[in-house]
Amino acid sequence: MWLNSALSLLPLAVLAFALPTKDCELKVKESVVPPATWTKFGAAPPDHMIKLRIALPQSNFRALEEHLYEISNPYHERYGAHLTKEEVEALVAPHPESVDSVTNWLSSHGIGEGDISRSPAGDWLIIEAPVSLIETMLDTKYHVWKHATTGEYLVRTTSYSLPKYLLDHVDLIQPTTMFGTFRKLESTIHSISSTEGQIQSLDLAPIVDSATGITVDGSCNSTITVNCLKQIYNAVNYTPSADVGNSIAVTGYLDQFANFADLQAFYADQVPAAAAANATFNVVSIAAGNNSQDPTQAGVEANLDVQFAFGLTFPVESTFYTTGGLPPFIPDVRRTTNSNEPYTEWLDFILGHPNPPLAISTSYGDDEQTVPLSYAQRACTGFAQLGARGVSLTVSSGDGGVGDSDPDPATQQCITNDGTNRARFPASCPYITAVGGTKFFPEQAASFSGGGFSDWFARPAYQDSAVNAFLGALPNGTYAGLFNASGRATPDVATQSEFFRVFAGGVARQVQGTSAAAPTFIGIVGLLNDARLKKGLPSLGFLNPLLYSQAASGFNDITVGSNPGCGTPGFNATKGWDAVTGLGT
């Protein structure tokens, strides 16, 4: 029941009379230019229910950020001294005045405490209400919007207002101005119909990288397996443990289901010890997320993530998070709610978890241009909270090359809301490790590897030296005006991302994309965490300050390849950090 029963009986005139004059002084809180790919389809149905999220200002996030950088800096005396859940929540809890002001405002619209859900730190309030009421509350008008390419629909507005006295007590309200399409990031998928029983080319001569001295099976240039990754990344003889408190997880969205039978087929094919142990993974449902075991519904993305992340780290405790969230609104199908922003659903859950997994990978994202700055900033602060608690987070950098925005079908140029190219979100969040893609051995850049510069987030200090060197080496005028040279740069690192042998629906397939790179990198992080925990050391936590300092010497610099996109040749992989493969592999 979304309406307070007592208030619902009062005439609207009485409610209006009860409100102080200042409540009626409205001011626009947020306004956006809708992306060119979305057009108005019609007025939103007044009885359409929306799950509305209200973000209250976090009281002391800057202090949390200071803690995060200190405990993530290998040169600082506090390195590895991760914060507790309670310490983090105390730093981001809203001021009581904000809580009271917003609660009273909701009450004035008939929404009582029993109708409000609150995040663990109290910095998010969630209600469900019909469009008609929300339009009154926010002095706005919702419409149904249609995407020109996908045919998807959203219920959104381009501007909303609040009473002036509330402006400093609310960071943002969504879904209002967010036009994200939130999709998985694999580039292409195709079946291997002729190699069902075995991996081909086993008789090929081994490949030796003369620069590193590493030797890998000859088959690894046509089929990537767990053994190939362990060979390429020097982890062949490392055996992790199941009893040192280590843990790893991957996230699943958009009805992507991870299939247990496919995992067993994968293990039988590539990780015999896991197959012999009948190893599996935990499934945690968030917001009514499903994990159907119907083989016809097996998700290639979900199977890719769990098979390689967990195959690399067996027997470490592993978890698949399946987060619910309906597809965008369909005008001719009645929906009770409209939710396609599952990041915050997952963040609410994981931030409330007393012991979240120590390493988590995500292979989903949005074009940064479709995500309002306010929303991106708040989701990003959630990732920072996880980092402060000792959790390492990786995200695919995207599969569209440079810019990685939706290109115009006719020109292949990327047309954004304001005419500039942008990065992917959440890869552009500075508290996450963005993972680009490579191929072959010796490695070179994958052409689809997403990379570039954020318009929403400034470049963090830990990147300055590496990125400035890259920018200084660019020929004068290269892509002048097409990217924000002072923005957060992506990717941070890269791994293999082509020819991954994945089982889905009982069939072996090959998958390519940075969605393969992110779980691969988190798998290696899981092994490093295992080594640290065995020595009584804390988990690695937020990785980037370490990666751009001491750990940089442990990377293989990728200097071959580029990432064309948006009608341009893209950036080149060069010596040092680059906007194709980051620091390397």
XYZ file of C-alpha atoms in Angstrom:
585
model
C 0.000 0.000 0.000
C 1.711 3.150 -1.203
C -0.672 5.725 0.237
C -0.947 6.522 3.912
C -4.516 5.591 4.773
C -5.219 8.529 7.072
C -3.858 11.166 4.753
C -5.607 9.639 1.770
C -8.952 10.550 3.346
C -8.123 14.232 3.625
C -9.267 16.589 0.888
C -6.462 17.880 -1.321
C -7.383 21.397 -0.291
C -6.677 20.602 3.350
C -3.305 19.118 2.417
C -2.413 22.165 0.379
C -3.449 24.462 3.197
C -1.309 22.501 5.653
C 1.862 22.971 3.617
C 4.000 25.994 4.479
C 4.317 28.604 1.759
C 7.956 27.759 1.121
C 6.913 24.234 0.038
C 5.184 25.723 -2.988
C 8.302 27.520 -4.231
C 9.581 25.036 -6.805
C 12.873 24.943 -8.638
C 14.189 22.614 -11.318
C 16.435 19.977 -9.727
C 17.630 18.272 -12.883
C 17.146 18.672 -16.612
C 18.676 16.689 -19.468
C 18.775 16.643 -23.245
C 17.393 13.257 -24.265
C 19.764 11.103 -26.336
C 19.186 11.427 -30.071
C 18.264 7.741 -30.277
C 15.163 8.204 -28.071
C 11.945 9.837 -29.293
C 8.619 10.493 -27.560
C 6.044 7.782 -28.199
C 3.175 9.134 -26.118
C 2.025 10.176 -22.661
C 2.807 7.802 -19.800
C -0.250 5.947 -18.412
C -1.259 7.731 -15.179
C -1.662 4.430 -13.299
C 1.712 3.052 -14.387
C 3.645 2.198 -11.218
C 7.233 3.410 -10.807
C 9.759 2.345 -8.211
C 11.178 5.735 -7.299
C 14.588 6.056 -5.660
C 15.501 9.224 -3.750
C 19.163 9.812 -2.897
C 19.975 11.872 0.196
C 23.372 13.620 0.418
C 26.023 11.448 2.041
C 27.287 13.234 5.127
C 31.020 12.643 4.858
C 31.895 10.923 1.592
C 35.100 12.953 1.195
C 36.411 11.420 4.414
C 35.507 7.972 3.084
C 37.390 8.733 -0.117
C 40.451 9.765 1.889
C 40.295 6.494 3.814
C 39.926 4.578 0.531
C 43.013 6.100 -1.049
C 45.127 5.642 2.052
C 44.278 1.971 2.545
C 44.705 1.302 -1.205
C 48.093 3.045 -1.510
C 50.916 0.487 -1.144
C 53.238 3.258 0.073
C 50.932 4.329 2.901
C 51.254 2.963 6.424
C 47.536 2.128 6.434
C 47.713 -0.020 3.289
C 45.275 -2.902 3.593
C 43.552 -1.583 6.756
C 40.068 -1.971 5.284
C 37.052 -0.390 6.978
C 34.163 -2.290 8.515
C 30.598 -2.135 7.238
C 29.629 -0.001 10.230
C 32.518 2.435 9.700
C 31.581 2.908 6.047
C 27.895 3.408 6.808
C 28.691 6.033 9.449
C 30.625 8.036 6.840
C 27.876 8.017 4.217
C 24.777 8.228 6.414
C 22.710 11.341 5.570
C 22.342 14.230 7.989
C 19.227 13.919 10.201
C 17.904 17.208 8.829
C 17.899 15.720 5.304
C 16.141 12.602 6.527
C 13.453 14.606 8.336
C 12.919 17.086 5.502
C 12.446 14.428 2.824
C 10.328 12.203 5.063
C 7.996 15.115 5.870
C 7.770 16.060 2.179
C 6.751 12.494 1.306
C 4.218 12.534 4.121
C 2.663 15.699 2.698
C 1.921 13.665 -0.436
C 0.329 10.826 1.515
C 3.388 8.573 1.656
C 4.002 7.339 5.191
C 6.960 5.629 6.820
C 5.444 2.220 6.145
C 5.547 2.964 2.422
C 9.286 3.788 2.421
C 12.231 1.396 2.124
C 15.688 2.638 3.112
C 19.182 1.511 2.105
C 21.525 0.106 4.783
C 23.095 3.525 5.417
C 19.799 5.370 5.009
C 21.141 7.359 2.063
C 18.541 5.995 -0.389
C 14.758 6.074 0.065
C 12.619 3.862 -2.166
C 8.886 4.186 -2.765
C 6.421 2.819 -5.326
C 3.783 5.167 -6.685
C 1.755 5.778 -9.856
C 2.889 8.195 -12.521
C 0.041 10.560 -11.673
C 1.244 11.056 -8.094
C 4.918 11.317 -9.034
C 4.123 13.947 -11.663
C 2.441 16.009 -8.945
C 5.302 15.524 -6.492
C 7.980 16.462 -9.028
C 6.004 19.051 -11.016
C 6.788 17.201 -14.220
C 5.285 15.169 -17.051
C 6.359 11.612 -17.865
C 6.253 10.227 -21.403
C 6.835 6.879 -23.031
C 10.040 7.059 -25.076
C 11.053 4.678 -27.877
C 14.608 3.745 -28.889
C 15.161 4.155 -32.633
C 17.421 1.115 -33.007
C 16.250 -1.460 -30.471
C 12.552 -0.575 -30.356
C 12.709 -0.569 -26.540
C 10.483 1.717 -24.503
C 11.095 3.732 -21.338
C 8.887 5.853 -19.118
C 10.931 8.977 -18.428
C 10.880 12.729 -18.098
C 13.557 15.218 -19.112
C 13.187 17.566 -16.145
C 11.806 17.575 -12.617
C 11.457 20.098 -9.808
C 11.436 20.142 -6.023
C 10.500 22.663 -3.334
C 13.427 25.042 -2.941
C 14.027 24.071 0.661
C 14.566 20.441 -0.413
C 17.228 21.059 -3.056
C 20.137 20.664 -0.647
C 18.572 17.604 0.957
C 18.206 15.551 -2.241
C 21.027 14.505 -4.553
C 18.826 12.935 -7.221
C 15.588 11.116 -7.922
C 15.360 8.260 -10.436
C 13.926 6.922 -12.683
C 13.343 10.358 -14.104
C 16.033 11.519 -16.534
C 18.043 8.318 -17.088
C 17.860 6.912 -20.628
C 20.319 4.045 -20.208
C 19.815 0.764 -22.057
C 22.049 -1.268 -19.705
C 23.284 -4.237 -21.695
C 25.744 -7.077 -21.563
C 29.028 -6.462 -23.307
C 29.986 -9.536 -25.277
C 30.939 -8.619 -28.828
C 29.997 -11.718 -30.805
C 29.002 -15.307 -30.131
C 29.167 -18.221 -32.528
C 28.840 -21.975 -32.171
C 31.675 -24.424 -32.771
C 29.758 -27.200 -34.406
C 32.789 -29.299 -35.367
C 34.652 -29.310 -32.047
C 32.095 -30.647 -29.612
C 34.253 -33.420 -28.176
C 37.679 -31.872 -27.905
C 39.795 -28.787 -28.315
C 41.347 -28.759 -31.767
C 44.941 -28.060 -32.815
C 46.477 -29.869 -29.830
C 49.286 -31.031 -32.110
C 50.456 -27.496 -32.868
C 53.902 -26.514 -31.694
C 54.054 -24.512 -28.442
C 54.238 -20.730 -28.770
C 57.056 -18.881 -27.021
C 57.015 -15.176 -26.213
C 60.640 -14.135 -26.678
C 60.125 -11.017 -24.562
C 58.843 -12.815 -21.452
C 60.013 -16.390 -21.996
C 56.475 -17.676 -21.376
C 55.445 -20.755 -23.377
C 51.820 -21.643 -24.143
C 50.059 -24.425 -26.032
C 49.775 -23.891 -29.771
C 45.990 -24.222 -29.542
C 45.734 -21.021 -27.477
C 45.777 -18.821 -30.574
C 42.504 -20.362 -31.723
C 40.802 -21.529 -28.504
C 41.142 -19.969 -25.063
C 40.726 -22.318 -22.087
C 41.455 -22.088 -18.374
C 44.811 -23.779 -19.004
C 45.662 -21.226 -21.692
C 44.950 -18.355 -19.308
C 47.029 -19.932 -16.548
C 49.904 -20.382 -18.985
C 49.674 -16.872 -20.442
C 49.432 -15.249 -17.003
C 52.024 -17.403 -15.236
C 49.674 -19.233 -12.833
C 50.088 -22.831 -13.993
C 51.526 -24.240 -10.790
C 49.515 -22.205 -8.295
C 46.918 -24.083 -6.235
C 44.380 -21.962 -4.293
C 42.750 -23.122 -1.066
C 39.153 -23.457 0.013
C 39.721 -22.681 3.695
C 41.529 -19.341 4.010
C 38.448 -17.086 3.841
C 38.782 -16.242 0.165
C 35.747 -15.577 -2.058
C 34.875 -14.470 -5.583
C 31.649 -13.497 -7.364
C 30.182 -12.386 -10.662
C 27.012 -10.378 -11.231
C 24.166 -11.289 -13.567
C 21.384 -9.073 -14.898
C 18.693 -8.973 -17.577
C 17.567 -12.584 -17.122
C 21.017 -13.997 -17.845
C 21.025 -17.409 -16.162
C 24.092 -19.434 -15.153
C 23.504 -23.122 -15.832
C 24.840 -25.807 -13.455
C 24.884 -28.572 -16.081
C 26.868 -26.345 -18.440
C 29.348 -25.647 -15.649
C 29.874 -29.381 -15.163
C 30.449 -29.808 -18.908
C 32.944 -26.937 -18.796
C 34.737 -28.415 -15.794
C 34.901 -31.843 -17.444
C 36.385 -30.146 -20.499
C 38.837 -27.790 -18.782
C 39.052 -28.228 -14.975
C 39.013 -31.980 -14.237
C 39.628 -31.519 -10.494
C 36.483 -29.368 -10.215
C 34.495 -31.917 -12.213
C 35.688 -34.741 -9.940
C 34.598 -32.714 -6.902
C 31.234 -31.898 -8.526
C 32.041 -28.264 -7.730
C 29.325 -25.677 -8.069
C 28.584 -22.101 -6.971
C 26.202 -20.245 -4.679
C 23.255 -18.437 -6.245
C 21.971 -15.296 -4.529
C 18.769 -13.694 -5.806
C 18.380 -9.917 -5.527
C 15.155 -8.070 -6.325
C 13.466 -11.324 -7.391
C 16.263 -12.268 -9.761
C 15.904 -15.714 -11.321
C 18.354 -18.412 -12.367
C 16.329 -20.785 -14.525
C 18.001 -24.129 -15.226
C 16.061 -24.663 -18.445
C 18.902 -25.411 -20.894
C 17.175 -23.343 -23.569
C 17.474 -20.292 -21.286
C 21.150 -20.712 -20.418
C 22.811 -17.304 -20.760
C 26.043 -17.229 -22.731
C 27.118 -14.106 -20.821
C 26.330 -15.600 -17.410
C 27.942 -18.935 -18.297
C 31.049 -17.208 -19.633
C 31.445 -15.234 -16.412
C 30.960 -18.075 -13.957
C 32.854 -20.695 -15.944
C 36.056 -18.713 -16.335
C 36.067 -16.723 -13.084
C 35.301 -19.819 -11.018
C 37.295 -22.203 -13.201
C 40.434 -20.131 -12.662
C 39.953 -19.993 -8.883
C 38.557 -23.450 -8.000
C 38.069 -24.352 -5.114
C 37.591 -20.771 -3.824
C 34.040 -20.025 -2.574
C 32.119 -18.624 -5.540
C 28.813 -16.761 -5.890
C 26.581 -15.775 -8.788
C 24.363 -12.749 -8.056
C 21.228 -12.701 -10.179
C 19.539 -9.316 -9.955
C 15.978 -8.832 -11.155
C 14.733 -5.894 -13.151
C 12.130 -5.806 -15.875
C 13.095 -4.903 -19.400
C 12.122 -1.366 -20.441
C 8.398 -0.577 -20.386
C 6.226 -2.107 -23.122
C 3.237 0.183 -23.813
C 0.767 -2.558 -24.685
C 1.654 -4.857 -21.785
C 0.545 -3.843 -18.308
C 3.450 -3.698 -15.866
C 3.268 -3.127 -12.126
C 6.670 -1.482 -11.983
C 9.265 -0.103 -14.356
C 12.812 -0.938 -13.312
C 15.835 -1.195 -15.561
C 18.456 0.324 -13.253
C 19.625 -2.789 -11.402
C 23.016 -1.412 -10.335
C 21.497 0.327 -7.351
C 19.413 -2.740 -6.469
C 22.596 -4.811 -6.390
C 24.513 -2.097 -4.515
C 21.801 -1.854 -1.846
C 22.087 -5.586 -1.273
C 25.859 -5.964 -1.365
C 26.504 -2.915 0.829
C 24.160 -4.418 3.392
C 26.047 -7.728 3.325
C 28.240 -8.204 6.419
C 30.904 -10.118 4.438
C 30.745 -9.442 0.698
C 32.952 -11.477 -1.670
C 36.510 -10.166 -1.892
C 36.579 -9.991 -5.708
C 33.577 -9.241 -7.953
C 33.304 -8.931 -11.738
C 30.623 -7.254 -13.878
C 30.244 -7.446 -17.664
C 27.346 -5.028 -18.140
C 27.162 -1.292 -18.720
C 25.677 1.816 -20.319
C 26.936 4.523 -22.616
C 28.041 7.286 -20.254
C 25.984 9.826 -22.189
C 22.740 8.035 -21.253
C 23.490 8.124 -17.520
C 22.836 11.471 -15.781
C 25.866 12.783 -13.915
C 24.018 12.716 -10.594
C 23.149 9.038 -10.987
C 26.651 8.076 -12.135
C 28.201 9.867 -9.174
C 25.957 8.162 -6.636
C 26.424 4.679 -8.080
C 30.157 5.364 -8.124
C 30.171 6.247 -4.425
C 28.632 2.829 -3.788
C 31.569 1.166 -5.546
C 33.932 3.280 -3.427
C 32.246 1.965 -0.279
C 32.912 -1.606 -1.390
C 36.544 -0.786 -2.120
C 36.956 0.688 1.354
C 35.731 -2.628 2.767
C 38.395 -4.602 0.905
C 36.448 -5.651 -2.206
C 38.123 -5.628 -5.641
C 35.775 -4.697 -8.509
C 36.352 -5.230 -12.230
C 34.111 -4.116 -15.105
C 34.391 -4.685 -18.851
C 35.569 -1.538 -20.645
C 33.135 -2.087 -23.539
C 33.172 -3.611 -26.999
C 32.773 -0.626 -29.293
C 36.377 0.546 -29.494
C 37.141 4.191 -28.918
C 34.201 6.150 -27.540
C 32.062 3.012 -27.421
C 28.822 4.886 -28.057
C 25.986 3.866 -30.365
C 27.083 4.907 -33.883
C 24.800 6.526 -36.403
C 23.716 3.682 -38.730
C 24.455 5.741 -41.869
C 27.788 7.370 -40.981
C 29.073 5.093 -38.171
C 29.960 8.292 -36.316
C 28.986 8.431 -32.654
C 26.324 11.028 -32.057
C 25.872 11.813 -28.388
C 23.517 14.180 -26.623
C 25.961 17.070 -26.846
C 28.076 16.039 -29.837
C 31.051 14.540 -27.979
C 32.276 10.976 -27.644
C 32.245 9.404 -24.184
C 33.315 6.345 -22.252
C 31.288 3.495 -20.759
C 29.699 3.503 -17.326
C 30.452 2.102 -14.772
C 33.906 1.491 -16.314
C 34.450 5.258 -16.119
C 33.980 5.262 -12.329
C 37.452 5.870 -10.817
C 36.825 3.381 -7.976
C 36.504 0.424 -10.366
C 39.143 -1.402 -12.421
C 38.154 -1.235 -16.106
C 39.368 -4.207 -18.154
C 40.042 -3.998 -21.888
C 40.704 -6.798 -24.339
C 43.643 -8.511 -26.052
C 43.976 -11.452 -28.441
C 46.543 -14.004 -29.581
C 49.881 -14.861 -28.024
C 52.160 -12.957 -27.901
C 49.340 -10.585 -27.081
C 48.065 -7.658 -29.084
C 45.087 -5.354 -28.625
C 41.624 -6.565 -29.601
C 40.130 -4.058 -32.028
C 36.858 -3.840 -30.074
C 38.555 -3.023 -26.756
C 36.643 -0.080 -25.290
C 38.822 2.831 -24.255
C 38.727 6.572 -23.927
C 38.100 9.404 -21.506
C 35.168 10.228 -19.267
C 33.184 13.441 -19.412
C 31.572 12.718 -16.028
C 34.617 11.909 -13.882
C 37.876 13.811 -13.587
C 41.099 11.875 -13.987
C 42.142 10.525 -10.573
C 45.618 11.366 -9.297
C 46.767 7.745 -9.460
C 46.497 7.949 -13.282
C 48.244 11.260 -13.836
C 51.767 10.091 -14.625
C 50.768 7.209 -16.890
C 48.041 9.052 -18.805
C 49.999 12.270 -19.199
C 52.797 10.275 -20.814
C 50.307 8.791 -23.277
C 48.753 12.165 -24.090
C 52.166 13.757 -24.477
C 53.136 11.184 -27.086
C 50.021 11.721 -29.233
C 50.624 13.636 -32.466
C 49.484 17.236 -32.121
C 45.786 17.674 -32.727
C 44.873 13.975 -32.620
C 41.086 13.889 -32.127
C 41.161 17.437 -30.772
C 37.816 18.313 -29.238
C 36.525 14.738 -29.453
C 37.609 13.640 -25.982
C 38.109 15.124 -22.552
C 41.864 14.889 -21.947
C 41.413 15.642 -18.239
C 38.807 12.903 -17.739
C 39.111 9.524 -16.073
C 40.874 7.306 -18.614
C 39.925 3.722 -19.469
C 40.800 0.888 -19.519
C 43.145 0.330 -16.589
C 44.332 -3.128 -17.628
C 43.498 -5.830 -20.187
C 43.391 -9.595 -20.646
C 42.575 -12.106 -23.358
C 39.116 -11.539 -24.841
C 38.748 -13.686 -27.969
C 38.135 -17.388 -28.723
C 36.848 -18.262 -25.223
C 35.486 -21.822 -25.166
C 32.212 -21.615 -23.227
C 29.423 -24.165 -22.725
C 25.821 -22.935 -23.027
C 22.734 -25.063 -23.473
C 24.944 -28.135 -23.607
C 26.841 -26.801 -26.624
C 30.444 -25.573 -26.829
C 30.672 -22.052 -28.217
C 33.318 -19.445 -28.816
C 32.808 -16.005 -27.298
C 34.722 -12.802 -27.703
C 34.433 -9.446 -25.991
C 35.651 -7.552 -22.964
C 32.954 -9.473 -21.101
C 35.491 -12.317 -21.221
C 38.326 -10.070 -20.059
C 36.689 -8.852 -16.826
C 36.036 -12.316 -15.280
C 39.495 -13.423 -16.388
C 41.165 -10.536 -14.589
C 39.059 -11.010 -11.451
C 40.042 -14.687 -11.509
C 43.721 -13.734 -11.337
C 42.904 -11.248 -8.557
C 41.208 -14.117 -6.729
C 44.448 -16.122 -6.929
C 46.452 -13.147 -5.633
C 44.022 -12.730 -2.745
C 44.496 -16.415 -1.952
C 48.262 -15.969 -1.796
C 47.902 -12.957 0.509
C 45.389 -14.604 2.827
C 47.658 -17.638 3.210
C 50.330 -15.260 4.527
C 47.955 -13.545 6.932
C 47.660 -10.435 4.749
C 44.393 -8.658 3.912
C 42.711 -8.842 0.506
C 43.859 -6.473 -2.226
C 40.673 -4.377 -2.132
C 40.519 -1.361 -4.458
C 43.198 -2.164 -7.022
C 43.974 0.941 -9.050
C 46.426 2.845 -6.800
C 48.465 -0.371 -6.551
C 48.238 -1.110 -10.285
C 49.499 2.326 -11.282
C 52.436 2.186 -8.825
C 54.295 -0.900 -7.637
C 52.292 -3.458 -9.607
C 52.906 -1.750 -12.955
C 56.241 -3.562 -13.218
C 54.376 -6.874 -13.212
C 52.430 -6.084 -16.374
C 53.126 -7.129 -19.937
C 52.997 -3.946 -22.008
C 50.856 -4.326 -25.152
C 52.135 -2.226 -28.047
C 50.389 -3.721 -31.093
C 46.847 -2.934 -32.219
C 44.242 -0.177 -31.984
C 40.559 0.322 -31.177
C 38.754 1.945 -34.130
C 35.257 3.240 -33.561
C 32.942 6.216 -33.977
C 34.147 6.623 -37.558
C 37.810 7.035 -36.498
C 40.901 4.769 -36.429
C 40.824 5.033 -32.644
C 43.851 5.092 -30.367
C 46.927 2.903 -30.774
C 48.355 0.475 -28.261
C 51.712 2.002 -27.386
C 54.526 1.773 -24.866
C 53.219 2.405 -21.352
C 49.563 3.036 -20.565
C 47.262 3.486 -23.562
C 43.535 3.935 -24.147
C 43.236 0.465 -25.697
C 44.851 -1.954 -23.234
C 45.619 0.280 -20.252
C 48.758 -0.772 -18.379
C 48.729 -4.090 -20.235
C 48.126 -7.674 -19.103
